[in-house]
mmCIF file of C-alpha atoms and ligand atoms in Angstrom:
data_model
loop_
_atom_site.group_PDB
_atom_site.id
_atom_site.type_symbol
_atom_site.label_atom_id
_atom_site.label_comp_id
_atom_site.label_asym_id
_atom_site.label_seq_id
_atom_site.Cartn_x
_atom_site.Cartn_y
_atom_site.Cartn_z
ATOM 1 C CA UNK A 62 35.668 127.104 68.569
ATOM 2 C CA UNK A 63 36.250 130.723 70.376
ATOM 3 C CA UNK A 64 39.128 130.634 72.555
ATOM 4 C CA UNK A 65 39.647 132.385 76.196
ATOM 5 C CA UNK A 66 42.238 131.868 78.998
ATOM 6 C CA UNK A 67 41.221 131.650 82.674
ATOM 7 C CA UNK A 68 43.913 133.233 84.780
ATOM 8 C CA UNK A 69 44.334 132.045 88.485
ATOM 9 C CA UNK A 70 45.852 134.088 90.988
ATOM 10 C CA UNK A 71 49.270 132.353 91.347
ATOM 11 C CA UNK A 72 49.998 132.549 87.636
ATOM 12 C CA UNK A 73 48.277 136.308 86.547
ATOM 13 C CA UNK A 74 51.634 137.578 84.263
ATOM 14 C CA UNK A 75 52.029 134.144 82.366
ATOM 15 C CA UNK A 76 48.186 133.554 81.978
ATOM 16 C CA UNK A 77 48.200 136.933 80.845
ATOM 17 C CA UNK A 78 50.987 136.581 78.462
ATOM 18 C CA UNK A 79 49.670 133.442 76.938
ATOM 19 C CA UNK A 80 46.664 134.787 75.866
ATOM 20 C CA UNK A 81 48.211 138.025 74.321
ATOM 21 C CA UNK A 82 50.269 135.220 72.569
ATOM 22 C CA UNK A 83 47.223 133.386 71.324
ATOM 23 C CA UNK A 84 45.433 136.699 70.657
ATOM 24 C CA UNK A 85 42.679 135.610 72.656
ATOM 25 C CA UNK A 86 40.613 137.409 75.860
ATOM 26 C CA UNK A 87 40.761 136.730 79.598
ATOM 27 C CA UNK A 88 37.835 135.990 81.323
ATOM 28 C CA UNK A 89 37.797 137.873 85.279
ATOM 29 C CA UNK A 90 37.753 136.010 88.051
ATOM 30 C CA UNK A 91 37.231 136.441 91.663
ATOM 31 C CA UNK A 92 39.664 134.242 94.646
ATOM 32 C CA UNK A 93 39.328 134.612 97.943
ATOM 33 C CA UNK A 94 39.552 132.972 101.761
ATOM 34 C CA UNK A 95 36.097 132.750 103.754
ATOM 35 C CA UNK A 96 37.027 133.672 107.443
ATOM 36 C CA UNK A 97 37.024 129.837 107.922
ATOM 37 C CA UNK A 98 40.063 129.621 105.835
ATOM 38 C CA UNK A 99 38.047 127.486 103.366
ATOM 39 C CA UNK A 100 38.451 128.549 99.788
ATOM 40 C CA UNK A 101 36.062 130.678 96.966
ATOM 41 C CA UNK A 102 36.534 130.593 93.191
ATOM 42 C CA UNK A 103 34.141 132.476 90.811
ATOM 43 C CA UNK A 104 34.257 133.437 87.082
ATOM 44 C CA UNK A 105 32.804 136.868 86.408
ATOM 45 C CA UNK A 106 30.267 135.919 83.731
ATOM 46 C CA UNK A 107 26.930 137.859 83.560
ATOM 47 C CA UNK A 108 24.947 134.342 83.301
ATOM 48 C CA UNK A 109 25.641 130.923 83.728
ATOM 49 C CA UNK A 110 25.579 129.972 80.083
ATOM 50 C CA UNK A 111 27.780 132.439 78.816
ATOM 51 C CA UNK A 112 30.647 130.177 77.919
ATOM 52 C CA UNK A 113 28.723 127.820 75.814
ATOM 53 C CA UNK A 114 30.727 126.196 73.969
ATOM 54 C CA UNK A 115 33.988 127.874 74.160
ATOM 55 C CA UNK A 116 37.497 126.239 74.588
ATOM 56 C CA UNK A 117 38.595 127.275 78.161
ATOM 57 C CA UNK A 118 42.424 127.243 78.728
ATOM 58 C CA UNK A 119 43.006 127.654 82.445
ATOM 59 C CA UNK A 120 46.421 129.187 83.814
ATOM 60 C CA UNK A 121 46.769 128.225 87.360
ATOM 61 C CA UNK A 122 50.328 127.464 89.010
ATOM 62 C CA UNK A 123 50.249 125.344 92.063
ATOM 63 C CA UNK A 124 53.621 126.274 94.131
ATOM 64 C CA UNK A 125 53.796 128.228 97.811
ATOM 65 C CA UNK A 126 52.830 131.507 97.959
ATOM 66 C CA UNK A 127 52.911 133.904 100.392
ATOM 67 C CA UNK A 128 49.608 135.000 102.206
ATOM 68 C CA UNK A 129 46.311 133.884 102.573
ATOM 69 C CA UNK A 130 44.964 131.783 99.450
ATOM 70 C CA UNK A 131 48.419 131.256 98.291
ATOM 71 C CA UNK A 132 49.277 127.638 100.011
ATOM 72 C CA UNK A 133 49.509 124.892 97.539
ATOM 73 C CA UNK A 134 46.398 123.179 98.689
ATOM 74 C CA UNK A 135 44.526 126.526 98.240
ATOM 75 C CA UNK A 136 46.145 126.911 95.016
ATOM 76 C CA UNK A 137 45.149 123.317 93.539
ATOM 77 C CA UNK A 138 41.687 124.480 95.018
ATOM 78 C CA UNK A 139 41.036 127.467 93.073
ATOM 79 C CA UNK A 140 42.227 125.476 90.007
ATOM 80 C CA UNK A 141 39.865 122.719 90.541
ATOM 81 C CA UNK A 142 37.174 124.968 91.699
ATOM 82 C CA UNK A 143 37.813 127.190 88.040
ATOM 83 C CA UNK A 144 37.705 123.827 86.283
ATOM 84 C CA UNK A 145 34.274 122.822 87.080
ATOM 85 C CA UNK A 146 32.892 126.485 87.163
ATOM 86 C CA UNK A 147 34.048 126.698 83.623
ATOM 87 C CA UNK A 148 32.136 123.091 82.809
ATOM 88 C CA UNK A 149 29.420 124.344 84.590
ATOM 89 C CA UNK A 150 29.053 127.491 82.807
ATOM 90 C CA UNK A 151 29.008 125.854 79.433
ATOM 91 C CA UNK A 152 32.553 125.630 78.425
ATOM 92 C CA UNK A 153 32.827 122.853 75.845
ATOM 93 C CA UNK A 154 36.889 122.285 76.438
ATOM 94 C CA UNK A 155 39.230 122.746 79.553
ATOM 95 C CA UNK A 156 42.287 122.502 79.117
ATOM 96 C CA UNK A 157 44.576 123.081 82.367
ATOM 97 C CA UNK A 158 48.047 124.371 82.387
ATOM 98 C CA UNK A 159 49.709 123.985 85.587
ATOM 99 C CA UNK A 160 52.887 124.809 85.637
ATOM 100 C CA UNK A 161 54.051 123.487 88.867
ATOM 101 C CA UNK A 162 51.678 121.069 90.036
ATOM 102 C CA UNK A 163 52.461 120.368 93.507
ATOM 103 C CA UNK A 164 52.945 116.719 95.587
ATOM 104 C CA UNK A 165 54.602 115.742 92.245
ATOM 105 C CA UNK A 166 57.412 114.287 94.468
ATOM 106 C CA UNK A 167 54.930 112.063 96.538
ATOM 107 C CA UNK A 168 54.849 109.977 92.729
ATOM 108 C CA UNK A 169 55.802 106.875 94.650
ATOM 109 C CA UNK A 170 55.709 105.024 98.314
ATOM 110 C CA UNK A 171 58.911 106.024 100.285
ATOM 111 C CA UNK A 172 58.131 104.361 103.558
ATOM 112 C CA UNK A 173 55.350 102.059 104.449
ATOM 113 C CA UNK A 174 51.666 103.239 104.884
ATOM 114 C CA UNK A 175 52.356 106.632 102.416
ATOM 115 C CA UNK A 176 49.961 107.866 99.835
ATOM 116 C CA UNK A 177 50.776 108.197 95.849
ATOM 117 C CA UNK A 178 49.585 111.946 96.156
ATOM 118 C CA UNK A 179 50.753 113.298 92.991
ATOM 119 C CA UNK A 180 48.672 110.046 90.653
ATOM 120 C CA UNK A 181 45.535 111.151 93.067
ATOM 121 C CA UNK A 182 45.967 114.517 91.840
ATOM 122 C CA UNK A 183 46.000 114.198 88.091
ATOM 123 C CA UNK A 184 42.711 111.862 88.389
ATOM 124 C CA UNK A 185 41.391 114.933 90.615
ATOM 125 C CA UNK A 186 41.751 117.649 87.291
ATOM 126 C CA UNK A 187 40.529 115.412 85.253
ATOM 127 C CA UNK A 188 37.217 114.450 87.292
ATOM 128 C CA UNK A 189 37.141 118.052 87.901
ATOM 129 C CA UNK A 190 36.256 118.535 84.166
ATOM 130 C CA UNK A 191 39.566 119.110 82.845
ATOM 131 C CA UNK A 192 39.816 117.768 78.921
ATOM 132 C CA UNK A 193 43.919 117.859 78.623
ATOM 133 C CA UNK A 194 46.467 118.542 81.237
ATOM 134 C CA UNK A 195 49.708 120.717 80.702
ATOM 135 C CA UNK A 196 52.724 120.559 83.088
ATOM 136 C CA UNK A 197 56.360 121.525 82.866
ATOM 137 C CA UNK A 198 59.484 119.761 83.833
ATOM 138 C CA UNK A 199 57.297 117.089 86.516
ATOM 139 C CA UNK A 200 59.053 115.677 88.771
ATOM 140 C CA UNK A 201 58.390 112.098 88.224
ATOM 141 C CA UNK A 202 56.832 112.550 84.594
ATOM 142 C CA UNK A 203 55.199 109.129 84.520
ATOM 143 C CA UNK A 204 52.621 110.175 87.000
ATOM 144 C CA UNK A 205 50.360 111.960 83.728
ATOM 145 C CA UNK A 206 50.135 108.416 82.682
ATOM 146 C CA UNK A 207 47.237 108.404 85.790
ATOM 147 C CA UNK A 208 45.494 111.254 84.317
ATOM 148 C CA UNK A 209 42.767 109.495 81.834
ATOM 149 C CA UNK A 210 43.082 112.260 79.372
ATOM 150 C CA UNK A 211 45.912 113.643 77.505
ATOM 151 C CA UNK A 212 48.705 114.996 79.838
ATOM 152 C CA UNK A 213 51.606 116.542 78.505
ATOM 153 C CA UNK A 214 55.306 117.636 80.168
ATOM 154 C CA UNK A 215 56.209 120.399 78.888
ATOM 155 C CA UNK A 216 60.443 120.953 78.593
ATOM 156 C CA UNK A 217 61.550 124.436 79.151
ATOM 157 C CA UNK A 218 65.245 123.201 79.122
ATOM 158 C CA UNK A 219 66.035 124.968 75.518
ATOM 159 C CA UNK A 220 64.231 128.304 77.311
ATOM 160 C CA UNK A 221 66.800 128.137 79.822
ATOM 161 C CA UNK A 222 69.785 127.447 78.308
ATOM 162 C CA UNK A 223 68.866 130.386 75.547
ATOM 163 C CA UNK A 224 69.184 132.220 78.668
ATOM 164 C CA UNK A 225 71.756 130.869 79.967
ATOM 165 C CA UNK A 226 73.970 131.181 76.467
ATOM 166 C CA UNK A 227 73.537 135.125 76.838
ATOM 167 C CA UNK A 228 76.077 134.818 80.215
ATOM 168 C CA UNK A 229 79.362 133.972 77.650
ATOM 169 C CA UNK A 230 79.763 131.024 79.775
ATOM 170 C CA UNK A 231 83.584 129.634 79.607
ATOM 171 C CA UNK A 232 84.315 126.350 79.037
ATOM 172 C CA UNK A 233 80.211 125.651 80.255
ATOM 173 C CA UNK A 234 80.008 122.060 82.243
ATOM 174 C CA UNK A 235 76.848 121.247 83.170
ATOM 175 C CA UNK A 236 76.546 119.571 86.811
ATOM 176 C CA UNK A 237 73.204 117.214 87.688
ATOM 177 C CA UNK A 238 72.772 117.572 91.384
ATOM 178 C CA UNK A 239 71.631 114.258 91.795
ATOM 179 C CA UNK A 240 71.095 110.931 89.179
ATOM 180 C CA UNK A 241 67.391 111.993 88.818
ATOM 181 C CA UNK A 242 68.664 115.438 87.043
ATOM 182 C CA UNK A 243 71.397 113.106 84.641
ATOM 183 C CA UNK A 244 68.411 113.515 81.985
ATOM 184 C CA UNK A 245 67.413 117.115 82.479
ATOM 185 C CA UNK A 246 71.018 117.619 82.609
ATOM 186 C CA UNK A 247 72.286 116.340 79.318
ATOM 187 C CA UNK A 248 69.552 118.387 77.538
ATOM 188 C CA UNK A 249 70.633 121.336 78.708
ATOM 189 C CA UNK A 250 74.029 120.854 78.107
ATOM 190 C CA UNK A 251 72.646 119.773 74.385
ATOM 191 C CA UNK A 252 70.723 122.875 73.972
ATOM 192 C CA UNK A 253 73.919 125.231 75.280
ATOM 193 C CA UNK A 254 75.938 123.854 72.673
ATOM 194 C CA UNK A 255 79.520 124.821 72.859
ATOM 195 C CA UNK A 256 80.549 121.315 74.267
ATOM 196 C CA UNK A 257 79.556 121.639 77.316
ATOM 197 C CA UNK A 258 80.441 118.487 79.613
ATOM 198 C CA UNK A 259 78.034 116.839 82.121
ATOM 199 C CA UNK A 260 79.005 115.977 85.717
ATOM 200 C CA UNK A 261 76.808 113.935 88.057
ATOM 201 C CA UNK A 262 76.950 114.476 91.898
ATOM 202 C CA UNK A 263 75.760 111.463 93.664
ATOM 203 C CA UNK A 264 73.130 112.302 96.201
ATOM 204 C CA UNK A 265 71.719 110.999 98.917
ATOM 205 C CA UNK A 266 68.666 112.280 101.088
ATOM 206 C CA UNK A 267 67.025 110.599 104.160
ATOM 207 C CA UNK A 268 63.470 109.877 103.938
ATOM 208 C CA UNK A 269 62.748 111.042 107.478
ATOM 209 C CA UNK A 270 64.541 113.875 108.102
ATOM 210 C CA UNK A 271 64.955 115.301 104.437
ATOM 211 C CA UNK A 272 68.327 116.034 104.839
ATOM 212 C CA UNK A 273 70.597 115.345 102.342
ATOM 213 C CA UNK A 274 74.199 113.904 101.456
ATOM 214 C CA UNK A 275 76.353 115.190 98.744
ATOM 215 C CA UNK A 276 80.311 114.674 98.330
ATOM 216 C CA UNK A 277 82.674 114.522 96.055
ATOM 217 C CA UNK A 278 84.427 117.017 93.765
ATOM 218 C CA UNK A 279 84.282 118.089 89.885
ATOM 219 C CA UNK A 280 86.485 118.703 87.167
ATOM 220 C CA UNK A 281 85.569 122.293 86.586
ATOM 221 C CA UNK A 282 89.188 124.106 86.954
ATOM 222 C CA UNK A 283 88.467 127.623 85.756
ATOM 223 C CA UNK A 284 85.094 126.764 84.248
ATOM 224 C CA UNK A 285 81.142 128.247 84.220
ATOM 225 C CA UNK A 286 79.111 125.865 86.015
ATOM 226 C CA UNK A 287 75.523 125.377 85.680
ATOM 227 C CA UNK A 288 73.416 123.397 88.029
ATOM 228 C CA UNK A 289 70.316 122.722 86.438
ATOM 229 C CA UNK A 290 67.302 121.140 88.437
ATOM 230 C CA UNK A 291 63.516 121.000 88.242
ATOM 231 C CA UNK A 292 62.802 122.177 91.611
ATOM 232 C CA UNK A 293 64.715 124.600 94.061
ATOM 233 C CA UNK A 294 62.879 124.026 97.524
ATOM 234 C CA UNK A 295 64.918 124.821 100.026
ATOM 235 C CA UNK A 296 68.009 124.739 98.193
ATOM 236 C CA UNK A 297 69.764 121.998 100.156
ATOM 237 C CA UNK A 298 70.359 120.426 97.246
ATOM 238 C CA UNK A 299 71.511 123.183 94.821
ATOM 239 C CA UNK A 300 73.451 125.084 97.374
ATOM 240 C CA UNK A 301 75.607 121.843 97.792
ATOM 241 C CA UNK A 302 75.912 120.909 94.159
ATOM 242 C CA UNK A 303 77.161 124.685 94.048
ATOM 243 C CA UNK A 304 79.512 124.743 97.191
ATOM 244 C CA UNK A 305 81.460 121.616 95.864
ATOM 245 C CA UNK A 306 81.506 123.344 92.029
ATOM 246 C CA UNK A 307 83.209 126.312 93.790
ATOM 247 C CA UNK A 308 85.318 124.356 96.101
ATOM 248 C CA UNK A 309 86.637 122.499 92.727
ATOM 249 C CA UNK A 310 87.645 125.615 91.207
ATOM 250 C CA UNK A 311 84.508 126.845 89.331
ATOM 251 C CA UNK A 312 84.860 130.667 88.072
ATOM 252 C CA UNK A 313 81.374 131.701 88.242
ATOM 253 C CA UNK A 314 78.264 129.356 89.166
ATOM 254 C CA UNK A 315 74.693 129.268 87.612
ATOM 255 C CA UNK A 316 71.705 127.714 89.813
ATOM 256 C CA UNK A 317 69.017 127.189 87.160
ATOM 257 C CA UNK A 318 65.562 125.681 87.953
ATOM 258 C CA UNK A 319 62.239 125.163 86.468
ATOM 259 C CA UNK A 320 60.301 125.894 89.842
ATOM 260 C CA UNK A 321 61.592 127.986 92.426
ATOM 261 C CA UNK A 322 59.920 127.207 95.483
ATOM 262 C CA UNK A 323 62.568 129.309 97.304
ATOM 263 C CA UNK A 324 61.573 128.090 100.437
ATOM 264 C CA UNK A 325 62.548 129.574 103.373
ATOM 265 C CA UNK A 326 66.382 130.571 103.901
ATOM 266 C CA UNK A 327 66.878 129.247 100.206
ATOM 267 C CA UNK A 328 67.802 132.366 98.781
ATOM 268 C CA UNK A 329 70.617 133.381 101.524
ATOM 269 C CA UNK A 330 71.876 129.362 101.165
ATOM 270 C CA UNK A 331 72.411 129.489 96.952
ATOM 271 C CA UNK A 332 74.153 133.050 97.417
ATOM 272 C CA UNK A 333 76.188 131.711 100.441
ATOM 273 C CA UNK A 334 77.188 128.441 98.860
ATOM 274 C CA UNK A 335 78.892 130.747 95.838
ATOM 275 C CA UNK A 336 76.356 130.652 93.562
ATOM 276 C CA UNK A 337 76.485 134.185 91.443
ATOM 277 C CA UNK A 338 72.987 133.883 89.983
ATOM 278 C CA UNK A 339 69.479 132.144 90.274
ATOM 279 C CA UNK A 340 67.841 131.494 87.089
ATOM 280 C CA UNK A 341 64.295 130.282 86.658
ATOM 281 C CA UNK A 342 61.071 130.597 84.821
ATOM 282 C CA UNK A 343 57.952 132.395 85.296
ATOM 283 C CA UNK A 344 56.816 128.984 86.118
ATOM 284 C CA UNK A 345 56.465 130.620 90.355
ATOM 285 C CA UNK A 346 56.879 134.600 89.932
ATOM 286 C CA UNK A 347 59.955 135.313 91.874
ATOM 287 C CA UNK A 348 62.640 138.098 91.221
ATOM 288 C CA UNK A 349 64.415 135.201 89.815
ATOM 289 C CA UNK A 350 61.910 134.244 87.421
ATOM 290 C CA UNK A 351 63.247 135.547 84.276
ATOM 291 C CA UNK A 352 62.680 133.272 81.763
ATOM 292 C CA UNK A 353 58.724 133.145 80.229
ATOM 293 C CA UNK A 354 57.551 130.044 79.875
ATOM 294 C CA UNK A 355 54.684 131.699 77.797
ATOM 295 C CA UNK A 356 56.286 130.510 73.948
ATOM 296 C CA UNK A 357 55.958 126.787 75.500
ATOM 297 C CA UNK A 358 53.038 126.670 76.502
ATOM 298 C CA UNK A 359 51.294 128.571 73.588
ATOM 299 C CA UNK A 360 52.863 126.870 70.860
ATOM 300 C CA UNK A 361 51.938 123.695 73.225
ATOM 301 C CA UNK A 362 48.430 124.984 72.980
ATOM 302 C CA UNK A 363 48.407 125.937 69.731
HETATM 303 C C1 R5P B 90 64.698 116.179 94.017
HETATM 304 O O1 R5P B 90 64.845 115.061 93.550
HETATM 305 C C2 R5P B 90 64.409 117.374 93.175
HETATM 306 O O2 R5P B 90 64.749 117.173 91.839
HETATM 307 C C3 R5P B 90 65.136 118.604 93.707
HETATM 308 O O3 R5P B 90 66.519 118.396 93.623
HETATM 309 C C4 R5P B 90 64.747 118.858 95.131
HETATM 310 O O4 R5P B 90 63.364 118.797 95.265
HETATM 311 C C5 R5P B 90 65.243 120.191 95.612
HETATM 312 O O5 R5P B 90 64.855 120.352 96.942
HETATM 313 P P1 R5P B 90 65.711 121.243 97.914
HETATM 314 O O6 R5P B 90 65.895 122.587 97.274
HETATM 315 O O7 R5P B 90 64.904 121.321 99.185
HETATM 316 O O8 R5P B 90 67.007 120.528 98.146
#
C-alpha cells in the first residue's frame, strides 16, 4: 500500500522528519481561521479520489500555540477535520499521531458534575475515521483503552535520557515531582544508567484553585538532578521539584519533559527556581525542544 504523511500545522518539522525517515511524500495542506473564528482544513489534492487507497499517516500535535488557529481546540480541529478529508478522499488507512493530545488530564472525575474529556476524545479520532492512534508519554495512559481501535503510548524516556547522558551528569539522581511521575521516573533513571537513584517528592495540588503543595528535601549533596515529567504547564510543579533539589544541595539541575506547554511565566519560574536547563522533545516546537521524537514514532510506524 503507498505510503504519505499528512502534516498539520502544529507539528510541520516532526511530520516532516518522519516522512524523510520513512522515505515517503507529504501531501500539502491548507489551515486557516474564517473571520468567525471557526476553523478550515483542506488537503491539496487535484480531485477527490486521488488518495485511493493509500495509507495516510497524519502528524498533528494538539498543545497551545500561539496565534490564531493554534489553541488546542483548533488544533484537535484541524486534526479531526484532516482525518475525515483523508477518508473522504479515498484514503484506505489513517493512522493519527498526536503527540500531545490535549484534555489528557481530564482522564477522570475530580469534583462532582465534570466530564471524562480526554475518553470523549479518543472515541472522537476514531469516529473521525482514524484506523490506529499514536500518542506519547499520555498522561493517564489507560484512557486509549476508550479508543475502539488500536492506540498506542509511545515512551520517549530512552530519547531523553540519551540526551540527557551527553551532560556528564555526576552522581545523576533522578527526582519524580509527584507519585504519578514514580513510573516515568524509574525508567529514566534505568535508561541513564550509571546508578542513578530515584527520589519521590510528595505532591499535592487543589482541585479548585490548581495550586500546588510540595515540601520536603532530597538527598542530592553535590549531585546532577533531573526532574523528569510528562508535562511542563506552567511549571508550578517542576519549578518546585527544582527549588527544593537546589535548596538540598544539587550542583546543577535538569527539568526534562515530554510536552512543554510552557505556559505563561513558565520559562522565567524553571530558570528562577535554579533550574540550569529545559529539556524536551519536538513533541510542542519550543527553543527547548531538542530532542526528535521522529525515530519513535517511525520505527512505531514502521
Ligand atoms: C501532573 O500530574 C502532570 O504530570 C504535570 O506534573 C503537571 O501537569 C505540570 O503542570 P504545571 O507545570 O502547571 O505544574
Amino acid at each position: 500500500m503507498n505510503r504519505v504523511v499528512v502534516t498539520g500545522p502544529a507539528s510541520q518539522a516532526l511530520g516532516q522528519r518522519v516522512a524523510n525517515l520513512l522515505g515517503v511524500p507529504v501531501v500539502p495542506t491548507e489551515f486557516k481561521s474564517f473571520p468567525d473564528g471557526e476553523d478550515y482544513a483542506r488537503l491539496l489534492v487535484e480531485e477527490e479520489g486521488s488518495l485511493a487507497g493509500v495509507e495516510a499517516v497524519v502528524v498533528q500535535s494538539c498543545g497551545p500555540g500561539r496565534g490564531a488557529g493554534a489553541s488546542q481546540n483548533s488544533r484537535l480541529f484541524q486534526m479531526l477535520m484532516i482525518v475525515d478529508a483523508l477518508r473522504r478522499v479515498g484514503a484506505e488507512r489513517v493512522r493519527v499521531v498526536v503527540p500531545y493530545l490535549a484534555y489528557g488530564r481530564q482522564d477522570k472525575v475530580f469534583r462532582p458534575g465534570e466530564c471524562k474529556f480526554a475518553g470523549l476524545l479518543v472515541r472522537l479520532v476514531r469516529e473521525a475515521g482514524a484506523s490506529e492512534l499514536f500518542t506519547v508519554d499520555q498522561h493517564a495512559p489507560t484512557v486509549l483503552e476508550e479508543a475502539g481501535i488500536p492506540a498506542t503510548n509511545l515512551d520517549p524516556m530512552p530519547l531523553l535520557a540519551a540526551h540527557c547522558n551527553e551532560f556528564d551528569l555526576r552522581d545523576p539522581v533522578v527526582v519524580a515531582p509527584d507519585k504519578g511521575a514514580v513510573e516515568r521516573s524509574t525508567a529514566f533513571a534505568r535508561h541513564l544508567g550509571g546508578g542513578a537513584r530515584v527520589e519521590v517528592f510528595s505532591k499535592e495540588r487543589d482541585v479548585v484553585s490548581g495550586q500546588i503543595k510540595m515540601a520536603g528535601s532530597l538527598d542530592v549533596e553535590g549531585s546532577d538532578v533531573v526532574v523528569a515529567d510528562d508535562i511542563i504547564s506552567t511549571g508550578g510543579t517542576m519549578a518546585s521539584a527544582i527549588r527544593i533539589a537546589k535548596e538540598s544541595g544539587a550542583e546543577r539541575a535538569f527539568a526534562v519533559c515530554t510536552h512543554a506547554l510552557l505556559v505563561g511565566n513558565a520559562v522565567t519560574n524553571l530558570f528562577g527556581a535554579g533550574a540550569d536547563q529545559i529539556v524536551a522533545t519536538d513533541s510542542i516546537d519550543s527553543e527547548f525542544s531538542v530532542v526528535t521524537l521522529a525515530p519513535l514514532v517511525a520505527d512505531a510506524l514502521r
